[in-house]
CSV table of C-alpha atoms in Angstrom, one decimal:
chain,number,residue,atom,x,y,z
A,29,MET,CA,86.4,81.1,67.6
A,30,ALA,CA,90.1,82.1,67.5
A,31,THR,CA,89.2,85.6,66.2
A,32,GLU,CA,86.7,86.0,69.1
A,33,HIS,CA,89.3,84.9,71.6
A,34,ALA,CA,92.0,87.3,70.0
A,35,SER,CA,89.5,90.3,70.4
A,36,TYR,CA,89.5,89.8,74.1
A,37,SER,CA,93.3,89.3,74.5
A,38,LEU,CA,95.5,91.6,76.5
A,39,PHE,CA,95.9,95.1,75.0
A,40,SER,CA,93.4,94.4,72.2
A,41,ASN,CA,90.4,95.1,74.5
A,42,ARG,CA,90.0,98.2,76.5
A,43,ALA,CA,88.3,96.6,79.5
A,44,VAL,CA,90.8,93.8,79.8
A,45,THR,CA,93.7,96.2,79.5
A,46,LEU,CA,92.3,98.6,82.2
A,47,LEU,CA,91.6,95.6,84.5
A,48,TRP,CA,95.1,94.2,83.9
A,49,LEU,CA,96.7,97.6,84.7
A,50,ALA,CA,94.5,98.0,87.9
A,51,ARG,CA,95.6,94.5,89.1
A,52,VAL,CA,99.2,95.4,88.4
A,53,SER,CA,98.9,98.6,90.4
A,54,THR,CA,97.1,97.1,93.4
A,55,SER,CA,99.3,94.0,93.4
A,56,ILE,CA,102.5,95.9,93.3
A,57,ALA,CA,101.2,98.0,96.3
A,58,TYR,CA,100.2,94.9,98.2
A,59,GLN,CA,103.6,93.1,97.5
A,60,MET,CA,105.6,96.3,98.5
A,61,GLN,CA,103.7,96.6,101.8
A,62,VAL,CA,104.2,92.9,102.6
A,63,VAL,CA,108.0,93.3,102.1
A,64,ALA,CA,108.1,96.5,104.2
A,65,VAL,CA,105.9,95.1,107.0
A,66,GLY,CA,107.8,91.9,107.3
A,67,TRP,CA,111.2,93.7,107.3
A,68,GLN,CA,110.0,96.3,109.8
A,69,ILE,CA,108.5,93.8,112.2
A,70,TYR,CA,111.5,91.5,112.1
A,71,GLU,CA,113.8,94.5,112.5
A,72,MET,CA,111.8,95.5,115.6
A,73,THR,CA,111.4,92.3,117.3
A,74,SER,CA,113.8,89.6,115.6
A,75,SER,CA,110.9,87.2,116.3
A,76,PRO,CA,109.8,84.5,113.8
A,77,MET,CA,106.5,84.3,115.8
A,78,GLN,CA,105.8,88.0,115.1
A,79,LEU,CA,106.2,87.3,111.4
A,80,GLY,CA,103.5,84.6,111.8
A,81,PHE,CA,101.3,87.1,113.6
A,82,VAL,CA,101.4,89.3,110.4
A,83,GLY,CA,99.7,86.5,108.5
A,84,LEU,CA,97.3,85.8,111.3
A,85,MET,CA,96.2,89.5,111.4
A,86,GLN,CA,95.5,89.4,107.7
A,87,PHE,CA,93.6,86.0,108.0
A,88,ILE,CA,91.3,86.9,110.9
A,89,PRO,CA,89.3,89.8,109.1
A,90,GLN,CA,89.2,87.8,105.8
A,91,PHE,CA,87.8,84.8,107.6
A,92,ALA,CA,85.3,86.9,109.6
A,93,LEU,CA,84.1,89.1,106.6
A,94,VAL,CA,84.5,87.2,103.4
A,95,LEU,CA,81.1,85.4,103.4
A,96,VAL,CA,79.5,88.7,104.2
A,97,ALA,CA,81.5,90.2,101.4
A,98,GLY,CA,80.1,87.6,98.9
A,99,HIS,CA,76.5,88.4,99.9
A,100,VAL,CA,77.3,92.1,99.5
A,101,VAL,CA,78.9,91.6,96.1
A,102,ASP,CA,75.9,89.7,94.8
A,103,GLN,CA,73.5,92.4,96.0
A,104,HIS,CA,75.2,95.6,95.2
A,105,ASP,CA,77.3,97.4,92.5
A,106,ARG,CA,80.5,95.5,92.2
A,107,LYS,CA,82.5,98.4,90.8
A,108,ARG,CA,81.6,100.6,93.8
A,109,ILE,CA,82.6,97.8,96.3
A,110,MET,CA,86.1,97.7,94.6
A,111,LEU,CA,86.5,101.4,94.9
A,112,LEU,CA,85.6,101.5,98.6
A,113,ALA,CA,87.8,98.5,99.4
A,114,GLN,CA,90.9,100.0,97.7
A,115,GLY,CA,90.2,103.4,99.4
A,116,VAL,CA,90.5,101.7,102.8
A,117,GLU,CA,93.7,100.1,101.7
A,118,ALA,CA,95.1,103.4,100.6
A,119,VAL,CA,94.2,105.0,104.0
A,120,ALA,CA,95.7,102.1,106.0
A,121,VAL,CA,99.2,102.2,104.3
A,122,ALA,CA,99.1,106.0,104.5
A,123,VAL,CA,98.7,105.7,108.3
A,124,LEU,CA,101.7,103.3,108.3
A,125,ALA,CA,103.7,105.9,106.3
A,126,PHE,CA,102.8,108.7,108.7
A,127,ALA,CA,103.5,106.6,111.8
A,128,THR,CA,106.8,105.3,110.5
A,129,ALA,CA,108.0,108.8,109.4
A,130,SER,CA,106.9,110.2,112.7
A,131,GLY,CA,108.6,107.5,114.8
A,132,PHE,CA,105.4,106.3,116.3
A,133,ALA,CA,105.3,103.0,114.5
A,134,THR,CA,105.1,100.0,117.0
A,135,PRO,CA,104.4,96.3,116.3
A,136,PRO,CA,100.7,96.6,117.6
A,137,LEU,CA,100.1,99.6,115.4
A,138,ILE,CA,101.6,97.7,112.3
A,139,LEU,CA,99.5,94.7,113.1
A,140,ALA,CA,96.3,96.8,113.4
A,141,ALA,CA,97.0,98.4,110.0
A,142,VAL,CA,97.5,94.8,108.6
A,143,PHE,CA,94.2,93.9,110.2
A,144,ALA,CA,92.5,96.8,108.3
A,145,LEU,CA,94.2,95.8,105.0
A,146,GLY,CA,92.9,92.2,105.5
A,147,ALA,CA,89.4,93.5,106.1
A,148,ALA,CA,89.4,95.6,102.9
A,149,ARG,CA,91.0,92.8,100.9
A,150,SER,CA,88.2,90.4,101.8
A,151,PHE,CA,85.8,92.6,99.8
A,152,GLU,CA,88.4,93.4,97.0
A,153,ALA,CA,89.5,89.9,96.4
A,154,THR,CA,85.9,88.6,96.2
A,155,THR,CA,84.8,91.4,93.9
A,156,LEU,CA,87.9,91.1,91.6
A,157,GLN,CA,87.1,87.4,90.9
A,158,THR,CA,83.6,88.4,89.6
A,159,LEU,CA,84.8,91.1,87.1
A,160,PRO,CA,86.3,88.9,84.3
A,161,PRO,CA,83.0,87.2,83.5
A,162,ALA,CA,81.3,90.7,83.4
A,163,ILE,CA,83.7,92.0,80.6
A,164,VAL,CA,84.4,89.0,78.4
A,165,PRO,CA,82.2,86.0,77.0
A,166,PRO,CA,82.6,82.5,78.6
A,167,THR,CA,84.5,81.1,75.7
A,168,ALA,CA,87.3,83.7,76.2
A,169,LEU,CA,87.4,83.4,79.9
A,170,PRO,CA,90.2,80.8,80.5
A,171,ARG,CA,92.6,82.8,78.2
A,172,VAL,CA,91.7,86.1,79.8
A,173,ILE,CA,92.1,84.7,83.3
A,174,ALA,CA,95.7,83.4,82.4
A,175,GLU,CA,96.5,86.9,81.0
A,176,LEU,CA,95.0,88.7,84.0
A,177,SER,CA,97.0,86.4,86.3
A,178,SER,CA,100.1,87.6,84.6
A,179,ALA,CA,99.3,91.1,86.0
A,180,THR,CA,99.5,89.7,89.6
A,181,GLN,CA,102.7,87.9,88.7
A,182,THR,CA,104.2,91.0,86.9
A,183,ALA,CA,103.5,92.9,90.1
A,184,THR,CA,104.9,90.1,92.4
A,185,ILE,CA,108.2,90.5,90.5
A,186,ALA,CA,108.2,94.3,90.4
A,187,GLY,CA,106.7,94.9,93.9
A,188,PRO,CA,109.2,93.0,96.2
A,189,ALA,CA,112.1,94.2,94.0
A,190,ILE,CA,111.0,97.9,94.3
A,191,GLY,CA,110.0,97.5,97.9
A,192,GLY,CA,113.4,95.9,98.8
A,193,LEU,CA,115.3,98.7,97.1
A,194,MET,CA,113.2,101.5,98.5
A,195,LEU,CA,113.8,100.1,102.0
A,196,ILE,CA,117.2,101.6,101.5
A,197,LEU,CA,115.6,105.1,101.5
A,198,GLY,CA,113.3,104.2,104.5
A,199,THR,CA,110.2,102.1,105.2
A,200,SER,CA,107.9,105.2,105.2
A,201,TYR,CA,108.8,105.9,101.4
A,202,VAL,CA,107.5,102.3,100.6
A,203,TYR,CA,104.2,103.0,102.4
A,204,VAL,CA,103.7,106.3,100.5
A,205,VAL,CA,104.2,104.7,97.1
A,206,CYS,CA,101.8,101.9,98.1
A,207,ALA,CA,99.1,104.5,99.0
A,208,LEU,CA,99.5,106.2,95.6
A,209,LEU,CA,99.3,102.9,93.8
A,210,PHE,CA,96.1,101.9,95.5
A,211,VAL,CA,94.6,105.4,94.5
A,212,GLY,CA,95.9,104.7,90.9
A,213,SER,CA,94.1,101.4,90.8
A,214,THR,CA,90.9,102.9,92.0
A,215,ILE,CA,90.9,105.3,89.1
A,216,LEU,CA,91.6,102.5,86.5
A,217,ILE,CA,88.6,100.4,88.0
A,218,TRP,CA,86.4,103.5,87.8
A,219,CYS,CA,87.1,103.6,84.0
A,220,ILE,CA,86.3,100.0,83.2
A,221,PRO,CA,83.0,99.4,81.3
A,222,ILE,CA,81.3,96.5,83.1
A,223,ARG,CA,78.1,94.8,81.9
A,224,LYS,CA,75.6,95.2,84.7
A,225,THR,CA,72.9,92.8,85.6
A,226,GLU,CA,70.1,93.8,88.0
A,227,PRO,CA,70.6,91.6,91.1
A,228,LYS,CA,67.6,89.9,92.7
A,229,ARG,CA,67.6,91.5,96.1
A,230,VAL,CA,67.2,89.1,98.9
A,231,PRO,CA,67.2,89.7,102.6
A,232,PHE,CA,70.4,89.2,104.6
A,233,SER,CA,70.2,85.8,106.2
A,234,PHE,CA,72.4,82.8,107.2
A,235,THR,CA,70.9,81.0,104.3
A,236,THR,CA,71.9,83.5,101.7
A,237,VAL,CA,75.3,84.2,103.3
A,238,PHE,CA,76.1,80.5,103.4
A,239,ALA,CA,74.7,79.8,99.9
A,240,GLY,CA,78.1,79.8,98.4
A,241,ILE,CA,79.5,77.3,100.9
A,242,ASN,CA,76.5,75.0,100.1
A,243,PHE,CA,77.1,75.3,96.4
A,244,VAL,CA,80.8,74.5,96.7
A,245,ARG,CA,80.1,71.6,99.1
A,246,HIS,CA,77.9,69.9,96.5
A,247,ASN,CA,80.2,70.5,93.5
A,248,PRO,CA,83.1,68.1,93.7
A,249,LEU,CA,85.1,69.9,90.9
A,250,VAL,CA,84.9,73.2,92.6
A,251,LEU,CA,85.4,71.8,96.1
A,252,GLY,CA,88.3,69.7,95.0
A,253,ALA,CA,90.1,72.5,93.1
A,254,MET,CA,89.7,75.0,96.0
A,255,SER,CA,90.6,72.7,98.8
A,256,LEU,CA,93.7,71.1,97.0
A,257,ASP,CA,95.2,74.6,96.6
A,258,MET,CA,94.3,75.6,100.1
A,259,PHE,CA,95.9,72.7,101.9
A,260,ALA,CA,99.0,72.6,99.6
A,261,VAL,CA,99.8,76.3,100.4
A,262,ILE,CA,99.0,75.9,104.1
A,263,PHE,CA,101.8,73.3,104.2
A,264,ALA,CA,104.2,74.6,101.7
A,265,GLY,CA,103.8,78.3,102.1
A,266,ALA,CA,107.1,79.4,103.6
A,267,THR,CA,107.2,83.0,102.2
A,268,ALA,CA,106.7,84.4,105.8
A,269,LEU,CA,110.1,82.9,106.6
A,270,LEU,CA,112.0,84.7,103.7
A,271,PRO,CA,113.2,87.6,105.9
A,272,ILE,CA,114.9,84.9,108.1
A,273,PHE,CA,116.5,83.4,105.0
A,274,ALA,CA,117.6,86.7,103.7
A,275,SER,CA,118.9,88.0,107.1
A,276,ASP,CA,120.3,85.0,109.0
A,277,ILE,CA,120.9,82.2,106.5
A,278,PHE,CA,122.1,83.7,103.2
A,279,HIS,CA,123.0,87.1,104.7
A,280,VAL,CA,121.9,89.1,101.7
A,281,GLY,CA,120.0,91.9,103.4
A,282,SER,CA,116.9,93.7,102.2
A,283,TRP,CA,117.9,93.6,98.5
A,284,GLY,CA,118.2,89.8,98.7
A,285,LEU,CA,114.8,89.7,100.3
A,286,GLY,CA,113.3,91.7,97.5
A,287,ILE,CA,114.8,89.2,94.9
A,288,MET,CA,113.6,86.2,96.9
A,289,ARG,CA,110.1,87.6,97.0
A,290,ALA,CA,110.2,88.3,93.3
A,291,ALA,CA,111.6,84.9,92.3
A,292,PRO,CA,108.3,82.9,92.5
A,293,ALA,CA,106.6,85.6,90.3
A,294,VAL,CA,109.4,85.2,87.7
A,295,GLY,CA,108.3,81.6,87.3
A,296,ALA,CA,104.6,82.3,87.5
A,297,LEU,CA,104.8,85.1,84.8
A,298,THR,CA,106.7,82.9,82.6
A,299,CYS,CA,104.2,80.1,83.0
A,300,SER,CA,101.2,82.5,82.4
A,301,PHE,CA,102.7,83.8,79.2
A,302,VAL,CA,103.4,80.2,77.9
A,303,ILE,CA,99.8,79.2,78.8
A,304,SER,CA,98.4,82.3,77.1
A,305,ARG,CA,100.2,81.4,73.9
A,306,TRP,CA,99.5,77.6,74.1
A,307,PRO,CA,96.4,77.1,76.3
A,308,LEU,CA,95.9,73.8,78.1
A,309,ARG,CA,93.7,71.5,76.1
A,310,GLN,CA,94.0,68.1,77.5
A,311,HIS,CA,94.2,66.3,80.9
A,312,VAL,CA,93.9,69.6,82.8
A,313,GLY,CA,92.9,67.8,86.0
A,314,ALA,CA,96.0,65.6,86.1
A,315,THR,CA,98.1,68.7,85.2
A,316,MET,CA,96.8,70.5,88.2
A,317,TYR,CA,97.7,67.6,90.5
A,318,CYS,CA,101.2,67.4,89.0
A,319,ALA,CA,101.7,71.1,89.4
A,320,VAL,CA,100.9,70.9,93.1
A,321,ALA,CA,103.2,68.0,93.5
A,322,VAL,CA,106.0,69.9,91.9
A,323,PHE,CA,105.2,72.8,94.2
A,324,GLY,CA,105.9,70.5,97.2
A,325,ILE,CA,109.0,69.0,95.8
A,326,ALA,CA,110.5,72.5,95.0
A,327,THR,CA,109.7,73.6,98.5
A,328,ILE,CA,111.6,70.6,100.1
A,329,LEU,CA,114.6,71.4,97.8
A,330,PHE,CA,114.4,75.0,98.8
A,331,GLY,CA,114.6,74.0,102.5
A,332,LEU,CA,117.6,71.7,101.9
A,333,SER,CA,119.5,74.2,99.8
A,334,THR,CA,122.7,75.9,101.0
A,335,SER,CA,123.1,78.0,97.8
A,336,PHE,CA,121.3,81.3,97.3
A,337,ALA,CA,121.3,80.8,93.5
A,338,PHE,CA,119.8,77.3,93.8
A,339,SER,CA,117.2,78.6,96.3
A,340,LEU,CA,116.2,81.3,93.8
A,341,ALA,CA,115.8,78.6,91.1
A,342,MET,CA,113.5,76.6,93.4
A,343,LEU,CA,111.4,79.7,94.2
A,344,VAL,CA,111.0,80.2,90.4
A,345,ILE,CA,109.8,76.6,90.1
A,346,ILE,CA,107.4,77.1,93.0
A,347,GLY,CA,105.9,80.2,91.3
A,348,ALA,CA,105.6,78.4,87.9
A,349,SER,CA,103.8,75.3,89.4
A,350,ASP,CA,101.5,77.6,91.4
A,351,MET,CA,100.5,79.4,88.3
A,352,LEU,CA,99.9,76.2,86.4
A,353,SER,CA,97.5,75.2,89.2
A,354,ILE,CA,95.7,78.6,89.1
A,355,VAL,CA,94.9,78.5,85.4
A,356,VAL,CA,93.1,75.2,85.9
A,357,ARG,CA,91.4,76.2,89.1
A,358,GLN,CA,90.1,79.6,88.3
A,359,PRO,CA,88.3,78.8,85.0
A,360,VAL,CA,86.8,75.7,86.6
A,361,ILE,CA,85.3,77.8,89.5
A,362,GLN,CA,84.0,80.6,87.2
A,363,LEU,CA,82.6,78.3,84.5
A,364,GLU,CA,80.9,76.0,87.0
A,365,THR,CA,79.2,78.9,88.9
A,366,PRO,CA,76.0,80.8,87.7
A,367,ASP,CA,76.3,84.6,87.7
A,368,VAL,CA,73.8,85.1,90.5
A,369,MET,CA,76.1,83.1,92.7
A,370,ARG,CA,79.4,84.3,91.5
A,371,GLY,CA,79.9,86.8,94.4
A,372,ARG,CA,79.3,84.2,97.1
A,373,VAL,CA,81.3,81.4,95.5
A,374,SER,CA,84.1,83.8,94.8
A,375,ALA,CA,83.9,84.7,98.5
A,376,VAL,CA,84.4,81.1,99.4
A,377,ASN,CA,87.4,80.9,97.0
A,378,ALA,CA,88.8,84.1,98.5
A,379,LEU,CA,88.4,82.5,101.9
A,380,PHE,CA,90.2,79.4,100.8
A,381,ILE,CA,93.0,81.5,99.2
A,382,GLY,CA,93.3,83.7,102.4
A,383,THR,CA,93.3,80.7,104.5
A,384,SER,CA,96.1,79.1,102.5
A,385,ASN,CA,98.3,82.3,102.5
A,386,GLN,CA,97.7,83.7,105.9
A,387,ILE,CA,97.3,80.5,107.9
A,388,GLY,CA,100.3,79.1,105.8
A,389,GLU,CA,102.4,82.0,107.0
A,390,PHE,CA,101.2,81.5,110.6
A,391,ARG,CA,102.0,77.7,110.3
A,392,ALA,CA,105.3,78.5,109.0
A,393,GLY,CA,106.2,81.1,111.7
A,394,MET,CA,105.0,78.8,114.5
A,395,THR,CA,106.8,75.6,113.4
A,396,ALA,CA,110.0,77.8,112.7
A,397,ALA,CA,109.7,79.0,116.4
A,398,TRP,CA,109.2,75.5,117.7
A,399,PHE,CA,111.5,73.3,115.4
A,400,GLY,CA,113.7,75.8,113.5
A,401,THR,CA,113.4,77.5,110.0
A,402,ILE,CA,114.7,74.7,107.9
A,403,PRO,CA,112.6,71.9,109.5
A,404,SER,CA,109.6,74.2,109.1
A,405,VAL,CA,110.1,74.4,105.4
A,406,LEU,CA,110.7,70.6,105.0
A,407,ILE,CA,107.6,69.7,107.0
A,408,GLY,CA,105.6,71.9,104.7
A,409,GLY,CA,106.9,70.3,101.5
A,410,VAL,CA,106.3,66.8,102.6
A,411,GLY,CA,102.8,67.8,103.9
A,412,THR,CA,102.0,69.1,100.4
A,413,LEU,CA,102.9,65.8,98.7
A,414,ILE,CA,100.7,63.9,101.2
A,415,VAL,CA,97.9,66.2,100.3
A,416,VAL,CA,98.2,65.5,96.7
A,417,LEU,CA,98.0,61.7,97.3
A,418,ILE,CA,94.8,62.1,99.5
A,419,TRP,CA,93.1,64.4,97.1
A,420,ILE,CA,93.6,62.0,94.0
A,421,LYS,CA,91.5,59.5,96.0
A,422,ALA,CA,89.1,62.0,97.5
A,423,PHE,CA,88.3,63.9,94.3
A,424,PRO,CA,88.8,61.6,91.3
A,425,ALA,CA,86.4,63.7,89.1
A,426,LEU,CA,88.9,66.5,89.3
A,427,PHE,CA,91.8,64.3,88.6
A,428,HIS,CA,90.2,62.7,85.5
A,429,MET,CA,88.9,66.1,84.2
A,430,ARG,CA,89.9,66.1,80.5
A,431,ASN,CA,89.3,69.7,79.4
A,432,PHE,CA,87.1,72.7,80.2
A,433,GLU,CA,84.4,71.7,77.5
A,434,GLN,CA,84.3,68.0,77.9
A,435,ARG,CA,85.1,67.4,81.5
A,436,TYR,CA,85.6,63.6,81.8
A,437,ARG,CA,87.4,60.9,79.9
């Protein structure tokens, strides 16, 4: 068993390596454009509410299309869907690059491009979650998911740092590099050998589109894992406010913004490497709840901090605790879901993730506009701790989950 797992580890298996590199490329591009868009919008408007609208413009298309995306993913070639989605993303950031370089960029145009990116990501994120089970056996899946998650975290470290530094040259340069990275990821995805199963074609209907929701609704492990993460990040997600911390609170400029955006990924990447080396074996459910609680506590301490260094440390802890939650949540979802349903269930998961990230950013921007930046962060951290307490009572099966093979004590 250990030998089988090792044969599917990072850089010892071609398909895993290509997928890891593709995720690094597309995630760096995404993180760079997030930094550039946030900085450009705030520089144009000096409005926290406009930063919240950036998150909202990503959420609306994801919410509207993600269930349709799940149906499409279960009915059509998943690799082709990934290629098309990343092509749209490349075009969207190329438009931003041209508009910015030409002096025609306006907040409405930027928000429209973000809307297009959100629409493409609804298909990309859904499809991406279905690929690991198509290239590795179920027994190797938890370890491979942890390793693939390190790709996102590596990119989340490099992306904001590169984006923050490149802002010195100009925002348009950031967008050009993003477009090239999306194209590079498309090429890597094209080269991945994926096991294909002939899908059972069924007509498009409300029943098939909402089948993923019905599956999740009747599976307390999957529903509990998805919803715990969603509500925790809705409350504690304060990354939309980092431009305000960098510009108005710590006065560290665009380079400081890049470092702050990268800090959570430093913690997440460290955590993913540790878990890849020493996988979770016992009390995985309780570990997930504890990780989310630490996420909320670190958010509160970040909001109370007056030290840039201490705030960076709290962001590192936020990233590590989030990764610890992910390496429990994702294997639970994938192992509990049959392959014929993976697209639609992954769509629901992508909807939950998109809701937590984008609505969390909108929530942070709105409460910052109403109550102030620091109170917005504190409200989010306290809300996350309340969510943990409620979910322990609401989903005891998840809390008492022992391991991925023998679920209950």
